[in-house]
mmCIF file of C-alpha atoms in Angstrom:
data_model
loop_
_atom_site.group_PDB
_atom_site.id
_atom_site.type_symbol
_atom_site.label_atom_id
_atom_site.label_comp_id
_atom_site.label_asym_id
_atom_site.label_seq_id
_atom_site.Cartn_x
_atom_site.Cartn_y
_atom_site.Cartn_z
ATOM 1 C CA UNK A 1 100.136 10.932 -3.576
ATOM 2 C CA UNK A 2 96.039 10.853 -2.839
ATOM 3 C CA UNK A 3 95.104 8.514 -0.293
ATOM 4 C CA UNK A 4 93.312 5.019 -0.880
ATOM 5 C CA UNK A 5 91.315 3.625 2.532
ATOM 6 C CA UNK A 6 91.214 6.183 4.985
ATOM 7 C CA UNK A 7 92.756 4.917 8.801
ATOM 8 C CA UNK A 8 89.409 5.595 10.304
ATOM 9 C CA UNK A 9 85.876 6.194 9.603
ATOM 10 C CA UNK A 10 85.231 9.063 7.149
ATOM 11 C CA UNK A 11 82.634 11.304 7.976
ATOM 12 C CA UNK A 12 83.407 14.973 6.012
ATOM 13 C CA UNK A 13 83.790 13.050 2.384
ATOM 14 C CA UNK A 14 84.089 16.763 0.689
ATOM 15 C CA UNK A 15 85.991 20.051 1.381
ATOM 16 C CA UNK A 16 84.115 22.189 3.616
ATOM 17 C CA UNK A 17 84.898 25.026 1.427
ATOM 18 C CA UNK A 18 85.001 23.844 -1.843
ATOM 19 C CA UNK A 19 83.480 20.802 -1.948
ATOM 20 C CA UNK A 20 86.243 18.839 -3.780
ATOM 21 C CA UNK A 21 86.690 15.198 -2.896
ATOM 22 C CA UNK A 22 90.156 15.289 -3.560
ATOM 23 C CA UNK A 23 92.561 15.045 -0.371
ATOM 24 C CA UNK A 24 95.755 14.066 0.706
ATOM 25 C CA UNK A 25 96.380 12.371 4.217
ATOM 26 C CA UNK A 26 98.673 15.145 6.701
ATOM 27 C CA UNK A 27 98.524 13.155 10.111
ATOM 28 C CA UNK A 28 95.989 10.580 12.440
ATOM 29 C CA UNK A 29 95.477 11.605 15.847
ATOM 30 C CA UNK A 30 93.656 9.375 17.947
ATOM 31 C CA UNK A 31 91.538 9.319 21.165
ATOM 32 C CA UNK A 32 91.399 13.023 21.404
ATOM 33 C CA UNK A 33 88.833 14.933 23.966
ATOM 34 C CA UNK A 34 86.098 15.909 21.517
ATOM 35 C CA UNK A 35 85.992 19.824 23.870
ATOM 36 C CA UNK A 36 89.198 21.565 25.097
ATOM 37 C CA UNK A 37 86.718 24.352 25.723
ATOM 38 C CA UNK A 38 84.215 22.696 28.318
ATOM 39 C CA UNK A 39 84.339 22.904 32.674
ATOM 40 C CA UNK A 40 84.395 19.173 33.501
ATOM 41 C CA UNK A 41 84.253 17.948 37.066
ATOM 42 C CA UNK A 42 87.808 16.532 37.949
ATOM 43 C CA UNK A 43 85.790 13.307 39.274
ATOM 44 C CA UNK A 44 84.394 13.023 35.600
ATOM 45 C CA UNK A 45 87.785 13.551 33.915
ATOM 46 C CA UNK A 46 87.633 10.012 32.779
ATOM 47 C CA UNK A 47 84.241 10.024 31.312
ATOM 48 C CA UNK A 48 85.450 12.669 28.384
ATOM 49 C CA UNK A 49 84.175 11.820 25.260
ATOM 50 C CA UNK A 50 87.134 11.042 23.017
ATOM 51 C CA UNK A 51 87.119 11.237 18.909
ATOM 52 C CA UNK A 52 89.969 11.268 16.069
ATOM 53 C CA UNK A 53 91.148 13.532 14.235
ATOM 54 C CA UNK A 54 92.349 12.505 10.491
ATOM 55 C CA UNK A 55 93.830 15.792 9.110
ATOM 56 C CA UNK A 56 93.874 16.260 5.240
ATOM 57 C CA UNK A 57 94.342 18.500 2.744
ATOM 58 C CA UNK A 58 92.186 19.662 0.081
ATOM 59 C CA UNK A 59 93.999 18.817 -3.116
ATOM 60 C CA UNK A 60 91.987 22.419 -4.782
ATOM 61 C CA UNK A 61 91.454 24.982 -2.642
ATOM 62 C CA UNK A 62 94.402 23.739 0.120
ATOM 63 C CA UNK A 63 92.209 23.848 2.958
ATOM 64 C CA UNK A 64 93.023 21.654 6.029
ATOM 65 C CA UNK A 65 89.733 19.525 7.897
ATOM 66 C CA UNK A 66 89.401 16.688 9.960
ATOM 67 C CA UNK A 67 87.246 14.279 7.990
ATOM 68 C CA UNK A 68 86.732 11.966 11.265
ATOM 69 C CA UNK A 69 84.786 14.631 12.806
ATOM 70 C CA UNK A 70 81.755 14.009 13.600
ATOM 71 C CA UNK A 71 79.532 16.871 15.102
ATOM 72 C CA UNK A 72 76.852 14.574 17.055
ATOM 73 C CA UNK A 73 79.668 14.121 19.958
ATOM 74 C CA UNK A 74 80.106 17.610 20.500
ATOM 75 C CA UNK A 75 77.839 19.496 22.744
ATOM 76 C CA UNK A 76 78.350 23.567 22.858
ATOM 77 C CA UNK A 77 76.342 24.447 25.769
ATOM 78 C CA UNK A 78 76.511 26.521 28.456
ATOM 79 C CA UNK A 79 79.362 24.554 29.944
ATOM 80 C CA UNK A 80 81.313 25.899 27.307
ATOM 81 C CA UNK A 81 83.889 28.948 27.281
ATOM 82 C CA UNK A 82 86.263 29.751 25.212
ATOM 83 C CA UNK A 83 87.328 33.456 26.118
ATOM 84 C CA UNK A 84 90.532 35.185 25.547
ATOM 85 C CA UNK A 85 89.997 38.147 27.226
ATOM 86 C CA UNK A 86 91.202 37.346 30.892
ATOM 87 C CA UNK A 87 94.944 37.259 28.989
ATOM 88 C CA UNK A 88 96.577 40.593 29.102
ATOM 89 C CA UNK A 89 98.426 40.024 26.103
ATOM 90 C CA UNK A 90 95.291 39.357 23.801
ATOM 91 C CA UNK A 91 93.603 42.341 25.370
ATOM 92 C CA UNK A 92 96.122 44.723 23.905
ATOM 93 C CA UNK A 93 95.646 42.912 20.208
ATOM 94 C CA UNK A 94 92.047 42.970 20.646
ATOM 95 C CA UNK A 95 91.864 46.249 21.698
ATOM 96 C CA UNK A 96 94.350 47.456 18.758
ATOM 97 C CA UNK A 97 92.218 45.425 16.392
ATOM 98 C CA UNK A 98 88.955 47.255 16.994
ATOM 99 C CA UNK A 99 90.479 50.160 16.762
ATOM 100 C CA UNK A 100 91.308 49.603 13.143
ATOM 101 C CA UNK A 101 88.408 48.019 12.481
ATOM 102 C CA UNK A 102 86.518 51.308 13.757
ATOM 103 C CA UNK A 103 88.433 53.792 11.982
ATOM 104 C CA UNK A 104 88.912 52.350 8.548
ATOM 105 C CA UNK A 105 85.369 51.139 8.116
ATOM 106 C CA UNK A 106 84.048 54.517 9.615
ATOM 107 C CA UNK A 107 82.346 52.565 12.088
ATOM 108 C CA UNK A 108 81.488 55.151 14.879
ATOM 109 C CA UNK A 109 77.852 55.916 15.050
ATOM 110 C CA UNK A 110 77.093 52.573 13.108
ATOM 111 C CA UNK A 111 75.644 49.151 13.783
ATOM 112 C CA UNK A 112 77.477 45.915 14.293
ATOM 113 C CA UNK A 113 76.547 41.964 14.451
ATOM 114 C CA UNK A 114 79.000 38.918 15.627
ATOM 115 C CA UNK A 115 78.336 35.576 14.801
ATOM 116 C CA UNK A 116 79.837 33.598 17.777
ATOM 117 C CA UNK A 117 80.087 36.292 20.294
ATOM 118 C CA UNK A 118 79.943 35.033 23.412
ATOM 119 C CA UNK A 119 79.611 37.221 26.261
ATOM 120 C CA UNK A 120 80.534 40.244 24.140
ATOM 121 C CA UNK A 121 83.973 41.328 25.134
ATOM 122 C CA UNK A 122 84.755 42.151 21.695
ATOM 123 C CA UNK A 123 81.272 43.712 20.951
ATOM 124 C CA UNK A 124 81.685 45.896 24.193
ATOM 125 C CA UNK A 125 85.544 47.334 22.840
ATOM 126 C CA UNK A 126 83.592 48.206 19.553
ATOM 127 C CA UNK A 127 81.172 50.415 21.585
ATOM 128 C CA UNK A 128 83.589 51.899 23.564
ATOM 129 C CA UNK A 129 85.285 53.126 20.809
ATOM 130 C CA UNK A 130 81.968 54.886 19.368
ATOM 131 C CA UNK A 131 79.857 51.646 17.721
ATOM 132 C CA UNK A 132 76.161 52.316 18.737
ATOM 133 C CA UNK A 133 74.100 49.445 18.565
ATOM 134 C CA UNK A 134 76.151 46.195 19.144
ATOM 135 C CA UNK A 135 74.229 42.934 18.765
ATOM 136 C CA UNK A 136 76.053 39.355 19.277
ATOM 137 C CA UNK A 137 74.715 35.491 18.712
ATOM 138 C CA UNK A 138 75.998 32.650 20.219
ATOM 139 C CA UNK A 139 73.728 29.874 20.888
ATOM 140 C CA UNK A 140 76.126 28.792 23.589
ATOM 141 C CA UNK A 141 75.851 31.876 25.564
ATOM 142 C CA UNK A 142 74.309 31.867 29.321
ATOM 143 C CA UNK A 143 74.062 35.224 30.650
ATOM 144 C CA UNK A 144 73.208 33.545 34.149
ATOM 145 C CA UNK A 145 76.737 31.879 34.024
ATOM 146 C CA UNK A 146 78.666 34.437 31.974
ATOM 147 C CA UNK A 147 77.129 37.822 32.858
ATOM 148 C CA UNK A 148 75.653 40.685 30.926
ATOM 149 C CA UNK A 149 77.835 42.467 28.402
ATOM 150 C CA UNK A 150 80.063 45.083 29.625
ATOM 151 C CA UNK A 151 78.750 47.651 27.406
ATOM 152 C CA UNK A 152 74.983 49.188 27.551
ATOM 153 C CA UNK A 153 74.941 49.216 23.769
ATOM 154 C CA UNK A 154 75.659 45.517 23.665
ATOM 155 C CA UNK A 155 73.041 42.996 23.447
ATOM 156 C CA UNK A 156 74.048 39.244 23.508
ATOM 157 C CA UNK A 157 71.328 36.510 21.969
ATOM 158 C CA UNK A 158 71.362 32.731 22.425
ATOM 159 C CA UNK A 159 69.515 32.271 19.157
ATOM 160 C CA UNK A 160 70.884 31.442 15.627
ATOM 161 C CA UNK A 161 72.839 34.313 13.398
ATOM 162 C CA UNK A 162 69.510 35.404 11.824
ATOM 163 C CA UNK A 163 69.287 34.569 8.123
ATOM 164 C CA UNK A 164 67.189 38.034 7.349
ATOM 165 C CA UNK A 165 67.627 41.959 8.298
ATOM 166 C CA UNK A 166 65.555 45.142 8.543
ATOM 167 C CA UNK A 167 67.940 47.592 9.976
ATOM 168 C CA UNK A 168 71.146 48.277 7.650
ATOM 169 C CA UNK A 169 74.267 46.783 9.164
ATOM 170 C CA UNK A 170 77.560 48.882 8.872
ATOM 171 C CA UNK A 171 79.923 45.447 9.794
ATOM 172 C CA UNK A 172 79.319 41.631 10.215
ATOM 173 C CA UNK A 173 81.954 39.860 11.770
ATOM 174 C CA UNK A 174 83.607 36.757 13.518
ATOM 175 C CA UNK A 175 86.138 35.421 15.360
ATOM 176 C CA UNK A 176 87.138 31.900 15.488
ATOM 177 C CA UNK A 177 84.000 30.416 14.514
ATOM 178 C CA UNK A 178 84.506 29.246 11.210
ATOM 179 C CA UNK A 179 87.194 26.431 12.197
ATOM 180 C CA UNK A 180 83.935 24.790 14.274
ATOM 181 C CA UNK A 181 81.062 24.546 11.311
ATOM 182 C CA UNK A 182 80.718 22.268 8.862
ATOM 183 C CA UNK A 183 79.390 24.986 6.294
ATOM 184 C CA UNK A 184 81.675 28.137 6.712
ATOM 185 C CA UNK A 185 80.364 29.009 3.598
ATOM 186 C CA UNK A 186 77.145 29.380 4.845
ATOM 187 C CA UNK A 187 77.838 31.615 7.928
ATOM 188 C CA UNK A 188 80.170 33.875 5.272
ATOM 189 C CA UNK A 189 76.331 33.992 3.614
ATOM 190 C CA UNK A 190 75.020 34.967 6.499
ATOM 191 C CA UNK A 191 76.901 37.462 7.036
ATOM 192 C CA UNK A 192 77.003 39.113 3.744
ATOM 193 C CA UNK A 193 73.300 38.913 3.851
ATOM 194 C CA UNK A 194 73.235 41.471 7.252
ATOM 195 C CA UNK A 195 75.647 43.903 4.701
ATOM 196 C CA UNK A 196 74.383 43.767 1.778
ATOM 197 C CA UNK A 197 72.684 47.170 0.629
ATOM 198 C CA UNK A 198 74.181 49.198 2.994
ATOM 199 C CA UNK A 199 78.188 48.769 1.866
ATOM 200 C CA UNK A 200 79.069 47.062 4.985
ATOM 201 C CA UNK A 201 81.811 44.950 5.283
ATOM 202 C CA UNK A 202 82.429 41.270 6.482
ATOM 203 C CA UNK A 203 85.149 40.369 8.545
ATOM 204 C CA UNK A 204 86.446 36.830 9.916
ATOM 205 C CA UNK A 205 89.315 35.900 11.905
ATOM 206 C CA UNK A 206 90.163 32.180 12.157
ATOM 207 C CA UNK A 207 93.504 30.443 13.311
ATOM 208 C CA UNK A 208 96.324 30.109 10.352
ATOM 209 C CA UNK A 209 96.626 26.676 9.312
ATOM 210 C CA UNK A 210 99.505 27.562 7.041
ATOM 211 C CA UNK A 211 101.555 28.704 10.535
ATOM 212 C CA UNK A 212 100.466 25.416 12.062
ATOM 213 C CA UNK A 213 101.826 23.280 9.686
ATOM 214 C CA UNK A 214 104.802 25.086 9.029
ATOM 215 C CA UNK A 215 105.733 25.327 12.786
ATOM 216 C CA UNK A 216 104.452 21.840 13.195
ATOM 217 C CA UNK A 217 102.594 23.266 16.111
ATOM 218 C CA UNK A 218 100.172 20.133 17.094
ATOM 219 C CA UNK A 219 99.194 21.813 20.058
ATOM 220 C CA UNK A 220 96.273 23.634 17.618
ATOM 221 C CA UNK A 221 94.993 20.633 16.838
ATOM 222 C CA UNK A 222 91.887 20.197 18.311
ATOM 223 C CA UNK A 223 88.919 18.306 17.928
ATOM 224 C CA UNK A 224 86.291 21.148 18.295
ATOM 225 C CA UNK A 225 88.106 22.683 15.064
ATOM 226 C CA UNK A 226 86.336 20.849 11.761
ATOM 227 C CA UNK A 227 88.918 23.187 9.519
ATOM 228 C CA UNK A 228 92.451 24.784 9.498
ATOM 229 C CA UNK A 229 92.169 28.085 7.232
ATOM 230 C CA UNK A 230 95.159 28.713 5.062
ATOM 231 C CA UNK A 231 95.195 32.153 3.025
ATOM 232 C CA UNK A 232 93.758 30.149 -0.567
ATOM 233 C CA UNK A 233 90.613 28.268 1.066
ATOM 234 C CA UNK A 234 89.837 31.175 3.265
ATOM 235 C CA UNK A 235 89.598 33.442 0.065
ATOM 236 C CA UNK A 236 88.136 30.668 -1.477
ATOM 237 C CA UNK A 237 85.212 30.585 1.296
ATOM 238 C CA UNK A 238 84.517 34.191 0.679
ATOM 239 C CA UNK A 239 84.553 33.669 -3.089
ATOM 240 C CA UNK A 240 81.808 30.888 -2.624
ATOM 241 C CA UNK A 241 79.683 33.277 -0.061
ATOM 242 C CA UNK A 242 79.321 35.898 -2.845
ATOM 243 C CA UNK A 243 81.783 38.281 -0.861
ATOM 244 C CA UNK A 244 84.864 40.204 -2.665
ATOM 245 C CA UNK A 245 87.637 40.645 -0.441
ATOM 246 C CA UNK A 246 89.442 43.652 0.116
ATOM 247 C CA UNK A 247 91.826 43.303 2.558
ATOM 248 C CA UNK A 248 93.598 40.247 4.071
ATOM 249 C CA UNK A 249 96.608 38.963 6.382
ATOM 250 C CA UNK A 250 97.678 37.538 9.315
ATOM 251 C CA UNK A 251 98.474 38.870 12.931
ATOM 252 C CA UNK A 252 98.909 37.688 16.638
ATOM 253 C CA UNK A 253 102.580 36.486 15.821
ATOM 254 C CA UNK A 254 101.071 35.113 12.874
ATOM 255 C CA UNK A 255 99.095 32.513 14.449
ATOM 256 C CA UNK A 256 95.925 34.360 13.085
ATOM 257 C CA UNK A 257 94.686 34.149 9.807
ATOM 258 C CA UNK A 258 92.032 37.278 8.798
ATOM 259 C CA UNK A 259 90.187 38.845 5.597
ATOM 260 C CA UNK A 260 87.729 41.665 4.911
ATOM 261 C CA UNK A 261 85.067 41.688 2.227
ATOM 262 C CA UNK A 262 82.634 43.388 0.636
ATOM 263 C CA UNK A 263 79.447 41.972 -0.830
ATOM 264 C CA UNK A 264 80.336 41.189 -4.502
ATOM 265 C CA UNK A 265 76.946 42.829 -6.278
ATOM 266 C CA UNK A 266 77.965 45.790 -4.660
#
């Protein structure tokens, strides 16, 4: 059954991925802190900007977004951080993941770009294991704050993902960035854009809203997170971005949600 008058204000009227203006109501959360991600003064606890989140479904491509969210009260600035890589545990998957990603694309000797990288843990694995030229963008990023990448062969910019390239780029990727922009379809472009021409490959990792729902894990449910991937929209959002997938699945206990593409004219 499609829902009538939404609980709250609707902001996101169409599918982030798709664009359909079908959905079906999943759950209303309200008064939610609009970062989970930001250092906050415990003597300004209570000043936390608070939003809702009003999960649907796409009724087309089954992708899960909050269409309360609204992206004026979010601020990703240098207070932000978001790393994984002070956890043991996600060390040894990140470090078996670029590993993989190394050897199957034949990525030793090549060039790689991140949208989203942050300080450039991820960047600096790639390098270790033989990348040459490692280049990440995250607006967010303050070296000051953060530090330099741990890598020589990694350099970290706070400007935009660029929308043009002049040197050929052997693998664009990203890690749980897409579930924050209101266009994921236009970072995917993006990124097949730094590829194309030189048979690189695009790859995105984004948390698996299929697990979430089936676990009923509300604990993922954040604000910062516009979209829940399941397997259909995130093929979908490749699709769109003029990228042909080649390989796809889900890791990290299955909380992860990943695919690898090719640009399609090629």
């Amino acid at each position: 059954m499609r829902s009538h008058e939404p609980p709250v204000d609707v902001v996101v009227r169409q599918c982030p991925v798709c664009e359909s203006a079908e959905h079906v109501s999943v759950l209303t959360l309200r008064h939610v802190p609009v970062l989970m991600n930001a250092q906050v003064a415990p003597e300004h606890s209570a000043e936390v900007p608070r939003g809702c989140i009003d999960l649907v479904i796409c009724a087309d491509c089954g992708h899960l977004f909050n269409r309360a969210f609204d992206a004026s009260v979010l601020g990703y600035d240098a207070a932000y951080e978001n790393t994984l890589h002070f956890s043991e545990h996600y060390n040894r998957y990140a470090t078996e993941l670029a590993m993989r990603l190394v050897r199957d694309h034949q990525l030793d000797g090549g060039r790689v770009v991140e949208l989203g990288s942050g300080p450039g843990h991820f960047l600096s694995m790639l390098c270790e294991l033989g990348v040459a030229d490692g280049r990440g963008y995250d607006p967010s990023y303050d070296g000051a704050r953060l530090g330099s990448p741990s890598h020589p062969n990694v350099t970290i910019s706070a400007r935009m993902f660029p929308t043009t390239w002049s040197e050929p780029v052997n693998m664009a990727f990203s890690q749980h960035v897409l579930e924050h922009l209101l266009d994921p379809v236009a970072a995917l472009e993006a990124q097949r854009r730094a590829v194309v021409g030189s048979g690189g490959v695009v790859y995105a990792e984004v948390p698996n809203g299929s697990c979430m729902i089936r676990n009923g894990a509300l604990w993922d449910l954040v604000y910062e997170h516009v979209s829940y991937f399941t397997p259909t929209s995130l093929s979908t959002a490749f699709a769109r971005a003029g990228l042909r997938a080649a390989n796809s699945g889900t890791s990290y206990g299955d909380q992860f949600l990943w695919l690898e593409a090719r640009a399609s004219s090629e």
